[in-house]
mmCIF file of C-alpha atoms in Angstrom:
data_model
loop_
_atom_site.group_PDB
_atom_site.id
_atom_site.type_symbol
_atom_site.label_atom_id
_atom_site.label_comp_id
_atom_site.label_asym_id
_atom_site.label_seq_id
_atom_site.Cartn_x
_atom_site.Cartn_y
_atom_site.Cartn_z
ATOM 1 C CA MET W 293 -3.088 -4.559 -10.326
ATOM 2 C CA ALA W 294 -3.699 -8.307 -10.664
ATOM 3 C CA LYS W 295 -6.681 -9.806 -8.874
ATOM 4 C CA ARG W 296 -5.620 -11.534 -5.645
ATOM 5 C CA LYS W 297 -6.108 -15.271 -5.384
ATOM 6 C CA THR W 298 -7.692 -15.595 -1.960
ATOM 7 C CA ILE W 299 -8.353 -18.913 -0.351
ATOM 8 C CA ARG W 300 -12.189 -18.562 -0.662
ATOM 9 C CA ILE W 301 -14.429 -20.941 -2.548
ATOM 10 C CA LYS W 302 -18.091 -20.133 -3.259
ATOM 11 C CA THR W 303 -20.544 -22.827 -4.326
ATOM 12 C CA GLY W 304 -24.166 -21.841 -4.365
ATOM 13 C CA LYS W 305 -25.214 -20.955 -0.799
ATOM 14 C CA ARG W 306 -21.968 -22.331 0.724
ATOM 15 C CA LEU W 307 -18.653 -20.660 1.196
ATOM 16 C CA PHE W 308 -15.256 -21.917 2.316
ATOM 17 C CA ASN W 309 -12.828 -19.352 3.693
ATOM 18 C CA MET W 310 -9.305 -19.396 5.159
ATOM 19 C CA ARG W 311 -9.102 -16.520 7.681
ATOM 20 C CA ILE W 312 -6.019 -15.331 9.618
ATOM 21 C CA ALA W 313 -6.504 -12.959 12.572
ATOM 22 C CA GLY W 314 -4.504 -11.505 15.440
ATOM 23 C CA LEU W 315 -5.041 -10.597 18.991
ATOM 24 C CA ALA W 316 -3.166 -7.501 20.055
ATOM 25 C CA PHE W 317 -3.130 -6.345 23.626
ATOM 26 C CA ARG W 318 -2.312 -3.035 25.313
ATOM 27 C CA GLU W 319 -2.941 -1.797 28.800
ATOM 28 C CA GLY W 320 -5.502 -4.501 29.632
ATOM 29 C CA HIS W 321 -7.332 -4.021 26.293
ATOM 30 C CA VAL W 322 -7.542 -5.987 23.080
ATOM 31 C CA LEU W 323 -7.830 -4.547 19.544
ATOM 32 C CA VAL W 324 -11.021 -5.375 17.643
ATOM 33 C CA HIS W 325 -12.489 -4.276 14.318
ATOM 34 C CA ARG W 326 -15.638 -4.456 12.258
ATOM 35 C CA ALA W 327 -17.043 -3.595 8.882
ATOM 36 C CA THR W 328 -19.374 -0.696 9.565
ATOM 37 C CA HIS W 329 -22.396 -2.435 7.919
ATOM 38 C CA GLU W 330 -22.083 -5.329 10.417
ATOM 39 C CA ASN W 331 -23.408 -5.456 13.981
ATOM 40 C CA PHE W 332 -20.655 -7.573 15.470
ATOM 41 C CA TRP W 333 -16.961 -7.156 16.033
ATOM 42 C CA THR W 334 -13.980 -9.525 15.394
ATOM 43 C CA PHE W 335 -10.289 -9.582 15.534
ATOM 44 C CA PRO W 336 -8.283 -7.875 12.810
ATOM 45 C CA GLY W 337 -7.086 -10.037 9.938
ATOM 46 C CA GLY W 338 -8.295 -11.249 6.662
ATOM 47 C CA THR W 339 -8.404 -14.012 4.025
ATOM 48 C CA ALA W 340 -5.248 -15.780 3.170
ATOM 49 C CA GLU W 341 -3.968 -15.783 -0.353
ATOM 50 C CA ILE W 342 -2.762 -18.875 -2.292
ATOM 51 C CA GLY W 343 1.021 -19.254 -1.794
ATOM 52 C CA GLU W 344 1.137 -16.951 1.233
ATOM 53 C CA SER W 345 1.905 -18.209 4.718
ATOM 54 C CA SER W 346 -0.527 -17.390 7.545
ATOM 55 C CA VAL W 347 2.056 -15.109 9.149
ATOM 56 C CA ASP W 348 2.626 -13.284 5.901
ATOM 57 C CA THR W 349 -1.173 -12.953 5.561
ATOM 58 C CA LEU W 350 -1.566 -11.336 8.978
ATOM 59 C CA THR W 351 1.406 -9.064 8.425
ATOM 60 C CA ARG W 352 0.048 -7.933 5.015
ATOM 61 C CA GLU W 353 -3.489 -7.444 6.330
ATOM 62 C CA MET W 354 -2.300 -5.232 9.186
ATOM 63 C CA GLN W 355 -0.152 -3.226 6.799
ATOM 64 C CA GLU W 356 -3.210 -2.637 4.620
ATOM 65 C CA GLU W 357 -5.736 -1.987 7.427
ATOM 66 C CA ILE W 358 -3.717 -0.172 10.084
ATOM 67 C CA GLN W 359 -0.691 0.942 8.109
ATOM 68 C CA GLN W 360 1.626 -0.626 10.662
ATOM 69 C CA TYR W 361 4.040 -3.527 10.686
ATOM 70 C CA VAL W 362 3.032 -5.975 13.355
ATOM 71 C CA GLU W 363 5.139 -8.658 14.942
ATOM 72 C CA VAL W 364 3.246 -11.966 14.787
ATOM 73 C CA GLY W 365 3.629 -14.139 17.867
ATOM 74 C CA ARG W 366 2.462 -17.642 18.670
ATOM 75 C CA LEU W 367 -0.536 -19.384 17.278
ATOM 76 C CA LEU W 368 -3.308 -19.615 19.874
ATOM 77 C CA TRP W 369 -6.047 -21.448 18.000
ATOM 78 C CA SER W 370 -6.672 -23.262 14.759
ATOM 79 C CA VAL W 371 -10.479 -23.394 14.356
ATOM 80 C CA GLU W 372 -12.937 -25.165 12.014
ATOM 81 C CA ASN W 373 -15.779 -22.675 12.278
ATOM 82 C CA PHE W 374 -19.266 -23.293 10.878
ATOM 83 C CA PHE W 375 -21.799 -20.532 10.747
ATOM 84 C CA ALA W 376 -24.502 -18.818 8.710
ATOM 85 C CA PHE W 377 -23.883 -15.229 7.504
ATOM 86 C CA GLU W 378 -25.096 -13.040 4.599
ATOM 87 C CA LYS W 379 -27.493 -15.843 3.423
ATOM 88 C CA ARG W 380 -24.712 -18.423 3.113
ATOM 89 C CA ARG W 381 -23.480 -21.408 5.143
ATOM 90 C CA TRP W 382 -19.775 -20.744 5.903
ATOM 91 C CA HIS W 383 -17.082 -23.300 6.561
ATOM 92 C CA GLU W 384 -14.096 -21.273 7.767
ATOM 93 C CA ILE W 385 -10.596 -22.406 8.794
ATOM 94 C CA GLY W 386 -9.316 -19.732 11.143
ATOM 95 C CA LEU W 387 -5.856 -19.305 12.569
ATOM 96 C CA TYR W 388 -5.672 -16.888 15.572
ATOM 97 C CA TYR W 389 -2.289 -15.523 16.537
ATOM 98 C CA LEU W 390 -0.979 -13.220 19.246
ATOM 99 C CA MET W 391 0.450 -10.126 17.643
ATOM 100 C CA ASP W 392 2.272 -6.992 18.767
ATOM 101 C CA VAL W 393 1.120 -3.718 17.365
ATOM 102 C CA PRO W 394 3.619 -0.833 17.552
ATOM 103 C CA THR W 395 3.005 1.770 20.194
ATOM 104 C CA THR W 396 2.743 4.366 17.423
ATOM 105 C CA PHE W 397 -0.688 2.869 16.670
ATOM 106 C CA PRO W 398 -3.238 5.053 18.647
ATOM 107 C CA PHE W 399 -4.751 3.884 21.943
ATOM 108 C CA ALA W 400 -7.920 5.093 23.546
ATOM 109 C CA SER W 401 -10.224 2.875 25.631
ATOM 110 C CA GLY W 402 -13.531 2.250 23.891
ATOM 111 C CA ASP W 403 -13.277 4.961 21.205
ATOM 112 C CA ILE W 404 -12.988 4.333 17.472
ATOM 113 C CA ILE W 405 -9.317 5.014 16.967
ATOM 114 C CA HIS W 406 -8.876 4.125 13.304
ATOM 115 C CA ARG W 407 -10.991 3.887 10.104
ATOM 116 C CA VAL W 408 -9.984 2.590 6.675
ATOM 117 C CA HIS W 409 -11.587 1.434 3.444
ATOM 118 C CA ASP W 410 -10.404 -2.060 2.562
ATOM 119 C CA THR W 411 -11.631 -4.474 -0.109
ATOM 120 C CA GLY W 412 -15.030 -2.875 -0.467
ATOM 121 C CA ASN W 413 -15.660 -2.461 3.271
ATOM 122 C CA ASN W 414 -15.343 0.480 5.595
ATOM 123 C CA LEU W 415 -13.589 -0.833 8.703
ATOM 124 C CA GLU W 416 -13.396 0.752 12.163
ATOM 125 C CA PHE W 417 -11.001 -0.298 14.950
ATOM 126 C CA LYS W 418 -11.078 0.162 18.656
ATOM 127 C CA TRP W 419 -9.468 -1.135 21.933
ATOM 128 C CA VAL W 420 -11.856 -2.819 24.384
ATOM 129 C CA PRO W 421 -11.205 -4.197 27.849
ATOM 130 C CA ALA W 422 -9.770 -7.752 27.469
ATOM 131 C CA THR W 423 -12.502 -9.255 29.660
ATOM 132 C CA ARG W 424 -15.174 -11.823 28.919
ATOM 133 C CA ALA W 425 -18.007 -9.409 29.853
ATOM 134 C CA ALA W 426 -16.702 -6.598 27.585
ATOM 135 C CA LEU W 427 -16.190 -8.910 24.613
ATOM 136 C CA GLU W 428 -19.586 -10.580 24.996
ATOM 137 C CA ALA W 429 -21.203 -7.183 25.243
ATOM 138 C CA LEU W 430 -19.943 -6.155 21.786
ATOM 139 C CA PRO W 431 -20.791 -8.869 20.496
ATOM 140 C CA LEU W 432 -17.668 -10.559 19.256
ATOM 141 C CA GLN W 433 -17.160 -13.268 16.649
ATOM 142 C CA PRO W 434 -16.008 -15.966 16.915
ATOM 143 C CA ASP W 435 -18.023 -16.304 20.068
ATOM 144 C CA PHE W 436 -15.780 -18.823 21.843
ATOM 145 C CA ILE W 437 -12.931 -16.347 22.358
ATOM 146 C CA PRO W 438 -14.450 -14.309 25.198
ATOM 147 C CA HIS W 439 -14.485 -17.476 27.325
ATOM 148 C CA TYR W 440 -10.687 -17.780 27.007
ATOM 149 C CA ILE W 441 -9.587 -14.160 26.918
ATOM 150 C CA SER W 442 -8.364 -14.063 30.487
ATOM 151 C CA ASP W 443 -6.651 -17.416 30.218
ATOM 152 C CA LEU W 444 -5.145 -17.792 26.743
ATOM 153 C CA PRO W 445 -3.856 -21.192 25.855
ATOM 154 C CA THR W 446 -0.137 -21.778 26.384
ATOM 155 C CA GLU W 447 -0.060 -24.293 23.423
ATOM 156 C CA THR W 448 -1.953 -24.150 20.189
ATOM 157 C CA ARG W 449 -5.495 -25.585 20.507
ATOM 158 C CA HIS W 450 -7.553 -26.949 17.720
ATOM 159 C CA LEU W 451 -11.308 -26.359 17.907
ATOM 160 C CA ILE W 452 -14.314 -27.392 15.851
ATOM 161 C CA HIS W 453 -16.840 -24.692 16.511
ATOM 162 C CA HIS W 454 -20.439 -23.989 15.475
ATOM 163 C CA GLU W 455 -21.519 -20.445 16.127
ATOM 164 C CA SER W 456 -24.430 -18.135 15.490
ATOM 165 C CA VAL W 457 -23.729 -14.695 13.959
ATOM 166 C CA PRO W 458 -26.034 -11.845 14.969
ATOM 167 C CA ALA W 459 -28.596 -10.955 12.352
#
């Protein structure tokens, strides 16, 4: 298998990344995931590949990670995100979409409902209440989303965001 050409550039202690993620809702909950070695959660998705649209990236990542075909909805946010993580300064362009996950994908409130090994990481997924308090308690990255979870934008919003990632 040929090595994928992701949109990720490493230069010394700096890293540029193009990340595509989706917010899936069910019964008042939102789907989150994390790599098991990390102490924070985020929304499912991954790094875009050269020549791949952002919608195709999200569709591919969900097929790889949850073995489900998702329907990608509207774009909520485009985000220039700056943060420090794993001894690097990151500059990440993130696109955050609404997405529909088929009802065949398991649902249980608060429990780990799916695990997978993907690109060198063990990932786990769970549904959490789609409330600011529940998402802040995780914690969740990027950390601006809990503020908007109960009032998602009706039109795409562009943000420049500086965040801290838990150690």
